[in-house]
Coordinates of C-alpha atoms in Angstrom, one line a residue:
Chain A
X48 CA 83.5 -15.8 30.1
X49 CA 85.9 -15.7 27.4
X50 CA 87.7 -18.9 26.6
X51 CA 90.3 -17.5 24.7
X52 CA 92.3 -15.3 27.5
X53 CA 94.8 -17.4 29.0
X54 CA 94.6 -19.1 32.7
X55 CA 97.4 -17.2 33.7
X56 CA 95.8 -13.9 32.8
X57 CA 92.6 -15.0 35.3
X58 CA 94.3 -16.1 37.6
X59 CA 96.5 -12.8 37.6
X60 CA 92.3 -10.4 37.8
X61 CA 91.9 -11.5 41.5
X62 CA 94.6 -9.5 42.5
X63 CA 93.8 -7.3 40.6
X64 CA 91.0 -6.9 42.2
X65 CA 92.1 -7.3 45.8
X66 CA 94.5 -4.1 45.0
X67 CA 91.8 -2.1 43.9
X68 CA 89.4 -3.2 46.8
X69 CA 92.2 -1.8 49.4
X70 CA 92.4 1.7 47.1
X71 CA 88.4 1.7 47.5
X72 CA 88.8 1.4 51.3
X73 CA 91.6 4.0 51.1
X74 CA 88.7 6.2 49.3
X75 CA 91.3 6.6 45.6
X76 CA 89.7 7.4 43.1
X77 CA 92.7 7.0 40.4
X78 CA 95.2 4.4 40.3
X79 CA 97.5 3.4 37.4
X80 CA 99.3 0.2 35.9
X81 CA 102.2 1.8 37.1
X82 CA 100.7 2.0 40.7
X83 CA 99.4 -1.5 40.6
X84 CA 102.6 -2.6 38.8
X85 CA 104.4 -1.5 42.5
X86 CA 102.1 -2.9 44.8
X87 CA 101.7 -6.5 42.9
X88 CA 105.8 -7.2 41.7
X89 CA 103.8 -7.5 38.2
X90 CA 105.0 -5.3 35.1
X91 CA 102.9 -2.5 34.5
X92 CA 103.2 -3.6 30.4
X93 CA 101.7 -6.8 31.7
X94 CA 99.1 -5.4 33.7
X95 CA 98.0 -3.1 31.0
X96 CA 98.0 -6.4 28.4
X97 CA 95.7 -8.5 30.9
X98 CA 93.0 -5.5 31.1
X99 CA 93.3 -5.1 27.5
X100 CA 91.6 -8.5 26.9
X101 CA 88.4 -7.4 28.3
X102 CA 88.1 -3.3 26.9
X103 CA 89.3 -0.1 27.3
X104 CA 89.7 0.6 31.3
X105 CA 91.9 3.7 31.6
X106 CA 92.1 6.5 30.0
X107 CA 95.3 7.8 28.3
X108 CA 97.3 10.5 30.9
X109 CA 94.4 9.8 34.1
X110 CA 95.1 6.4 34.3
X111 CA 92.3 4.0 35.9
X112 CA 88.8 5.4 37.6
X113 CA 89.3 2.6 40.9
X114 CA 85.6 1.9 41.6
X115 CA 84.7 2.0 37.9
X116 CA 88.2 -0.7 37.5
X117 CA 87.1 -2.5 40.5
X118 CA 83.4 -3.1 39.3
X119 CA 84.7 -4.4 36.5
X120 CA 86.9 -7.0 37.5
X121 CA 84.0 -8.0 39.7
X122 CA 81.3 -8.5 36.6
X123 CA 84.0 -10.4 34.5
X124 CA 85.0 -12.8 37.4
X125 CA 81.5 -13.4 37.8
X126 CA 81.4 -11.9 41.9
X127 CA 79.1 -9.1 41.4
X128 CA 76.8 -11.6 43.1
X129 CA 77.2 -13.9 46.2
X130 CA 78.4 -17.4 45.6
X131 CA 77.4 -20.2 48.3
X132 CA 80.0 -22.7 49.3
X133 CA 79.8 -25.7 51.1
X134 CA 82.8 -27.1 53.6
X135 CA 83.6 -30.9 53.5
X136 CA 85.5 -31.7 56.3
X137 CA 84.9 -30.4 59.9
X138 CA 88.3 -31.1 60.8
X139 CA 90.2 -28.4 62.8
X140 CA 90.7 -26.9 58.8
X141 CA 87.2 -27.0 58.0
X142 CA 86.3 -25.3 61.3
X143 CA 88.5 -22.7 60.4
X144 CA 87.2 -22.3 56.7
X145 CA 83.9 -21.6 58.5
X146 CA 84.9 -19.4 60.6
X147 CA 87.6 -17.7 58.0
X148 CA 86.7 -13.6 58.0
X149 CA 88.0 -13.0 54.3
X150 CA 85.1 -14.7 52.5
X151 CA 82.7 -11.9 54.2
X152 CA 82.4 -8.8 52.0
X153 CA 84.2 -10.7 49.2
X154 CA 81.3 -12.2 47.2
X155 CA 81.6 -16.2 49.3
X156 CA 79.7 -17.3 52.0
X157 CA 79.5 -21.1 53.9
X158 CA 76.2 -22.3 53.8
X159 CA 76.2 -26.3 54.5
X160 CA 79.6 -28.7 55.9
X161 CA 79.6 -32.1 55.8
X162 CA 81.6 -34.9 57.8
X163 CA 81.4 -38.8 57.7
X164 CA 82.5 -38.8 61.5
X165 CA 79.0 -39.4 63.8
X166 CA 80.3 -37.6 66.7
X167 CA 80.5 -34.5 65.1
X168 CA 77.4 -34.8 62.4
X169 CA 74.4 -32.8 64.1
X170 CA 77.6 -30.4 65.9
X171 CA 77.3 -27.1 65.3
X172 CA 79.8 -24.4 63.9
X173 CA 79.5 -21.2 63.8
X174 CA 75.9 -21.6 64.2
X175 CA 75.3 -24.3 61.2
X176 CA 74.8 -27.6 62.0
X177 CA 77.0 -30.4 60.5
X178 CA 75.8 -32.5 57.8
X179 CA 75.7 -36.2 57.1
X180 CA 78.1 -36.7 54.1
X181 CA 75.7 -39.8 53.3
X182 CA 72.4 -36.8 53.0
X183 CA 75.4 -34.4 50.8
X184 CA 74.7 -35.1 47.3
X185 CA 71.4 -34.7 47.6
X186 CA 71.8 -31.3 49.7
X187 CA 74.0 -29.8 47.2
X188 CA 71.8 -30.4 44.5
X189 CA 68.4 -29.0 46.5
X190 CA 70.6 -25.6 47.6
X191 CA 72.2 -25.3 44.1
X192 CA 75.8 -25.2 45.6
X193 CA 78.2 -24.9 42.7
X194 CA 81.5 -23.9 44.9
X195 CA 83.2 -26.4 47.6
X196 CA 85.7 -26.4 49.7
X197 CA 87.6 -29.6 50.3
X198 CA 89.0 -30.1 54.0
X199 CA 89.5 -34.2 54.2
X200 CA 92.3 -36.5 54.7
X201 CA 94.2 -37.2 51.5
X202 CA 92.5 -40.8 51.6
X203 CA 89.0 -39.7 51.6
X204 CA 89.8 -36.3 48.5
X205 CA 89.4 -38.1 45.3
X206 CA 86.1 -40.1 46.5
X207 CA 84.7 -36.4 47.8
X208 CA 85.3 -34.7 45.0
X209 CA 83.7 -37.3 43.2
X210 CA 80.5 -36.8 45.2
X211 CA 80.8 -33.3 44.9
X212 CA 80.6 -33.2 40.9
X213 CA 78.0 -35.3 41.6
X214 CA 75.9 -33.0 43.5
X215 CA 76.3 -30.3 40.6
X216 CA 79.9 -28.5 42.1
X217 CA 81.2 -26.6 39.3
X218 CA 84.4 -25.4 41.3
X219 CA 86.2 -27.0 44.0
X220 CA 89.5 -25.6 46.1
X221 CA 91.2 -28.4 47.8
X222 CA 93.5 -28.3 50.6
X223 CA 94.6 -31.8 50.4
X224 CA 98.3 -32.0 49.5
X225 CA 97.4 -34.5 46.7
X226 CA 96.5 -34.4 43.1
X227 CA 92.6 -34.8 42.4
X228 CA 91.3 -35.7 38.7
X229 CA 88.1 -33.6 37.6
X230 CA 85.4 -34.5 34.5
X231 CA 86.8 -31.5 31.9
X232 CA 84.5 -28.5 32.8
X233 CA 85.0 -28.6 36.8
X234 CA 87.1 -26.0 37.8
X235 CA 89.7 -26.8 40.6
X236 CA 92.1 -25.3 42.6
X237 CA 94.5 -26.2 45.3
X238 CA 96.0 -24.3 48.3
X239 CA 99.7 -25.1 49.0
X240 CA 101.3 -23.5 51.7
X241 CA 104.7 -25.1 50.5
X242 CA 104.6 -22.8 47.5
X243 CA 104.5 -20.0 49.2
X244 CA 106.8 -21.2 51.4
X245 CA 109.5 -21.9 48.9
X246 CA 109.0 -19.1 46.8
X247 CA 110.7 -17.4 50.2
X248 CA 113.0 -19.6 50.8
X249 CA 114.5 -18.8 47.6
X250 CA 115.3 -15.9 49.4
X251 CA 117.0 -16.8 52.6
X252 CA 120.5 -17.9 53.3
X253 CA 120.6 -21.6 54.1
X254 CA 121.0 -23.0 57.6
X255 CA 123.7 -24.8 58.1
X256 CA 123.5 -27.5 61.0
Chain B
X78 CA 120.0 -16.1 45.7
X79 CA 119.9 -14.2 42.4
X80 CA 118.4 -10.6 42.7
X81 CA 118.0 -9.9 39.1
X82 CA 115.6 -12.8 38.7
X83 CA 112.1 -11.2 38.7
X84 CA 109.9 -12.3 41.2
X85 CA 107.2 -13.6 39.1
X86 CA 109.7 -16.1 37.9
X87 CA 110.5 -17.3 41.4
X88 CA 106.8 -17.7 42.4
X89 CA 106.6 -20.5 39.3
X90 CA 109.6 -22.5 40.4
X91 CA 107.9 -24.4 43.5
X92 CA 105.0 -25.0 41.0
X93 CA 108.0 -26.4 38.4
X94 CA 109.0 -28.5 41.8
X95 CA 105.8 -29.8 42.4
X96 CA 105.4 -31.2 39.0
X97 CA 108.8 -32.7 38.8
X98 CA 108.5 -34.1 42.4
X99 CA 105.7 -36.0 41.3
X100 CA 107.1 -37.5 37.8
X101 CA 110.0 -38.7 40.3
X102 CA 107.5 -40.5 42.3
X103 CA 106.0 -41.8 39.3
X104 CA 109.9 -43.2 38.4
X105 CA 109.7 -41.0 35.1
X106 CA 112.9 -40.3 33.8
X107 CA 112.5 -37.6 31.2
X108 CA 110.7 -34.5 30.6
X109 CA 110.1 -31.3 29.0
X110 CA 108.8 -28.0 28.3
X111 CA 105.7 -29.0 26.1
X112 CA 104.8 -31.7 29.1
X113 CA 105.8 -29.2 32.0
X114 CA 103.4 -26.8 29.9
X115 CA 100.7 -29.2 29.3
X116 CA 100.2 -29.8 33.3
X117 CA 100.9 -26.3 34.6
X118 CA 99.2 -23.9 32.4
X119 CA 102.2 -22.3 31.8
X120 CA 103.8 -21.7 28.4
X121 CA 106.3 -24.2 26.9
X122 CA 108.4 -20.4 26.0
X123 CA 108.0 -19.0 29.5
X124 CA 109.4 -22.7 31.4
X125 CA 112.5 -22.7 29.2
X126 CA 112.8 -18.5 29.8
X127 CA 112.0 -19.3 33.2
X128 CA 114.7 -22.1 34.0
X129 CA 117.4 -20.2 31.5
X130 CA 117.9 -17.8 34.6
X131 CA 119.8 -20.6 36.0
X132 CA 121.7 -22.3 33.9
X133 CA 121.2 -24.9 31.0
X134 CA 119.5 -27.6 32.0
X135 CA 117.8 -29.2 28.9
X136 CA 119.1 -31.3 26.2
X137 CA 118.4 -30.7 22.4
X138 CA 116.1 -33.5 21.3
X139 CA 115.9 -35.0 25.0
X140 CA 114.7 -32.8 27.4
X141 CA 115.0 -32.7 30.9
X142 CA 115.9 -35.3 32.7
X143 CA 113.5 -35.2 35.9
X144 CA 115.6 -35.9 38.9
X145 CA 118.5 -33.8 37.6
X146 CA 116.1 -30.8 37.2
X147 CA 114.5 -31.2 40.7
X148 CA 117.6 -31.9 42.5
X149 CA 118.6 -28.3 40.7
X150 CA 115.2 -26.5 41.5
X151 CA 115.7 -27.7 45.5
X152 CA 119.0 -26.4 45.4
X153 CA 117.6 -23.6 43.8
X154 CA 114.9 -22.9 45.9
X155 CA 116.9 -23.7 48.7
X156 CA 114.5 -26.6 49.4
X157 CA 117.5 -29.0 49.8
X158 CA 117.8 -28.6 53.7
X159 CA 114.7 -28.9 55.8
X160 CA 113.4 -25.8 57.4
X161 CA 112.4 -25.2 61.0
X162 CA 109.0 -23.6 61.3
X163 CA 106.8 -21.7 64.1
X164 CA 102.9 -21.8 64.1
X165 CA 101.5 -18.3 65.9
X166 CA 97.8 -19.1 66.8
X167 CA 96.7 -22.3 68.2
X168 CA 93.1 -22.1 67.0
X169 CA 91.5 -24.3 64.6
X170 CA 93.9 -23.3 61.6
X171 CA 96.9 -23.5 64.2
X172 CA 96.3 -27.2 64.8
X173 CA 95.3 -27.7 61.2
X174 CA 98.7 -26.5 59.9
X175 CA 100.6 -28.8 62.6
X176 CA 99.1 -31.6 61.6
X177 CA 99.4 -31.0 57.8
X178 CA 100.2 -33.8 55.9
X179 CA 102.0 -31.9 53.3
X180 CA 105.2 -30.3 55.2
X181 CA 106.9 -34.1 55.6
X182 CA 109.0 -34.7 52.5
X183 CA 108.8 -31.3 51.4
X184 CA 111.3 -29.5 53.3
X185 CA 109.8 -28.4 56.4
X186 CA 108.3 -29.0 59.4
X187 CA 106.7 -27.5 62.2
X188 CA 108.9 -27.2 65.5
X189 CA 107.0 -24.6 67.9
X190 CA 103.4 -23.2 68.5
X191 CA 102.3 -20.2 69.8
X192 CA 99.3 -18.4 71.8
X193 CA 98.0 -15.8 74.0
X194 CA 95.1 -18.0 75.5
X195 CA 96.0 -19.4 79.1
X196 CA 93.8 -22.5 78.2
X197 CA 95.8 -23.3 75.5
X198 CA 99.4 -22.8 76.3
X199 CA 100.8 -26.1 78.1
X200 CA 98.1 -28.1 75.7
X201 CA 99.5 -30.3 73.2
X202 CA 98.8 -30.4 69.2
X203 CA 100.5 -33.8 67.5
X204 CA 102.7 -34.2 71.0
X205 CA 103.8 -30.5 70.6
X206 CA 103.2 -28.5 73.8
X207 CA 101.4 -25.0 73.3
X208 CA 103.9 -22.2 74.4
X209 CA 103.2 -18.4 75.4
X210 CA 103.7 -15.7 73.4
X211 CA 105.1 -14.1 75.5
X212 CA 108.5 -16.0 75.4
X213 CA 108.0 -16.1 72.1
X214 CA 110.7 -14.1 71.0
X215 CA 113.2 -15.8 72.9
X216 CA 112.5 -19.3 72.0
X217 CA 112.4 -18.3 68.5
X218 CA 116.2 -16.9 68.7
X219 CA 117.4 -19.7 70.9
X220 CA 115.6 -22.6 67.9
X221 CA 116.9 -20.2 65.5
X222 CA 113.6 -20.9 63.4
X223 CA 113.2 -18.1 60.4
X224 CA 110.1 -18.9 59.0
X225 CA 107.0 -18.3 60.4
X226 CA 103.1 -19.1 60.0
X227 CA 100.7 -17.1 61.0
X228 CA 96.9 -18.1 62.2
X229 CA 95.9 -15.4 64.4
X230 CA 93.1 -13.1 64.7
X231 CA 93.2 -10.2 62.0
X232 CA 93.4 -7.9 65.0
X233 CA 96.4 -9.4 66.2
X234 CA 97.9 -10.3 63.1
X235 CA 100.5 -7.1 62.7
X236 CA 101.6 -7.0 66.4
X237 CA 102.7 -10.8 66.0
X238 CA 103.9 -10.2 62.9
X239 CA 106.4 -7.4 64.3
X240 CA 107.2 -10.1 67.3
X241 CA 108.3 -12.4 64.8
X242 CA 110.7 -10.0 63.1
X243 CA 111.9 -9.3 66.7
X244 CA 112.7 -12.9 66.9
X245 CA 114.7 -13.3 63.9
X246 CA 112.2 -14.9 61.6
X247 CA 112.8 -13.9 58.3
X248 CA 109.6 -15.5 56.2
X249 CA 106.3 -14.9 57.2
X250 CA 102.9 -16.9 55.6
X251 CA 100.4 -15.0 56.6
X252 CA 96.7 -16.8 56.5
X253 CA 94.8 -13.4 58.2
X254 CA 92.8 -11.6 55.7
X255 CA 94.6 -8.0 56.1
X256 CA 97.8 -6.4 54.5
X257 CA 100.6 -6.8 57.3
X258 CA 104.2 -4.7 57.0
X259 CA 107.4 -6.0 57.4
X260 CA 110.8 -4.4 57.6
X261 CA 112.3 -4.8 54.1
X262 CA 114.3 -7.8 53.6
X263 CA 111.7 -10.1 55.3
X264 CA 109.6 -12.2 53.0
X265 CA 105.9 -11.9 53.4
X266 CA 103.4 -14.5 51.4
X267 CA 99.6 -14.8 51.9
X268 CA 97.2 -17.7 51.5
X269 CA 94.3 -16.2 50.3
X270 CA 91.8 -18.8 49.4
X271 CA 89.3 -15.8 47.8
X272 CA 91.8 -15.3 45.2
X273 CA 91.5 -19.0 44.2
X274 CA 87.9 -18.7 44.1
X275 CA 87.5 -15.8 42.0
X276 CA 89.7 -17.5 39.5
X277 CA 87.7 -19.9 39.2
X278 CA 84.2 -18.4 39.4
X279 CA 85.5 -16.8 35.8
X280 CA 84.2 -20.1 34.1
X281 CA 81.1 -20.4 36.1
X282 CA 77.9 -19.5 34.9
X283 CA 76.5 -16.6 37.5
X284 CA 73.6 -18.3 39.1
X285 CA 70.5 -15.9 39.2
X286 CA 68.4 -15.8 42.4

């Protein structure tokens, strides 16, 4: 980790990567910032300026080696290894988280999710039963979870996340659409569907009604 | 709708929005870049670039004021009228997204669901009946609903996706983790919580097992 590359260059690697996991399927061997300029709507003088911070990828009329590219990315965003995650929430969302295909194959997998609601604690999702959120403090600290996923009400996000640093969580993505504070140190992350959706809306013609 | 305007500068906008919507809550009056900068990530150089597009919105010596600048990024963004929505895929994520808190207030709202399961078609999510796909297509000309979000099975994902197009949506946010295509001139988005993740397992220490 190198604190001196900007968040926006990060947060720019994952695609990056997701790019050059699709060329890997497609068995490519070569790509170039030119190519992954086109599929990602990013300049290909930015592209080249992000990889630039961590060494010297490509090589000058070849372009980049895929795999080699794509193992890369992987070491310096730390998922050349398996990360465990735990769901708080088991709301229709956090059934969904548990049961989400994309984490599979992509370095994150769901090992514990917790609810404060008795009727569902001792449930099972997806095979894994459904934890007290009184018991998840302590769990999180004896399965050295470092990654969770926040799935509860907008009330109940601040005092989770709170228990989650707590437990030793070093990264949380929250779904709640409110703001959560964090110690400095604690990564977080939010999913907003209304971004997305208005960076589209951008481009459609208005209603009128 | 400004074509020229890259799209890297659109997808910051909503993030511009979601700042500025919450100083307005917070009855602040006045902004700017270096504080816009300070919460986002983003550089105070790249918001003023960003906005320039636009028009001129800051003052020399006083900054922004806040509900000025959002009522201009709504406009903008076309975020000023509310937006009709569909929900393909009535499955956990399909009743998740119904009842998500954070549509209300920011421009949209969910009007219709959508699924191929007999069970669940007639069944109600938040007091909204479960329809058929298979008059999907009609009922999405006859609402005249353009955007679209989709929670169904990867392996369904592009047939639905093509139904959609059928029916005059013209936005698509896609939560299925696989590359869908769309005629050009409909928007396509992804929520892709991995992404998230691997931007923020940059500043974690890898944990050795």
């Amino acid at each position: 980790m190198d604190a001196s590359v900007p968040a926006i260059v990060i947060n720019r690697l994952p695609l990056y990567l997701r790019a050059l996991d699709l060329m890997v399927e497609n068995d490519q061997r070569l790509t170039s910032s030119q190519e992954l300029a086109e599929w990602l709507g990013i300049s290909s003088a930015q592209i080249r300026k992000d990889l630039s911070h961590f060494g010297e990828f490509g090589k000058q009329g070849t372009g980049y080696e895929v795999p080699f590219l794509r193992d890369q990315l992987r070491s310096i965003l730390n998922v050349d290894q398996l990360w465990d995650m735990a769901v708080v929430g088991a709301g229709a969302l956090g059934h969904a988280l548990v049961n989400y295909g994309g984490f599979a194959h992509r370095s994150f997998r769901v090992r514990a999710v917790f609810d404060v609601d008795p009727d569902k604690i001792g449930q099972s999702i997806n095979g894994m039963a459904i934890e007290s959120q009184t018991v998840m403090v302590e769990r999180l600290q004896t399965m050295e979870i470092k990654i969770a996923l926040l799935a509860v009400p907008v009330r109940a996000a601040q005092h989770v996340a709170d228990l989650l640093v707590k437990g030793g969580v070093r990264a949380i993505l929250s779904y709640a659409p409110i703001t959560i504070t964090v110690p400095n140190g604690i990564q977080l992350a939010y999913i907003d569907p209304v971004v997305a959706l208005q960076s589209m809306t951008y481009y459609l013609t208005p209603v009128v009604t």
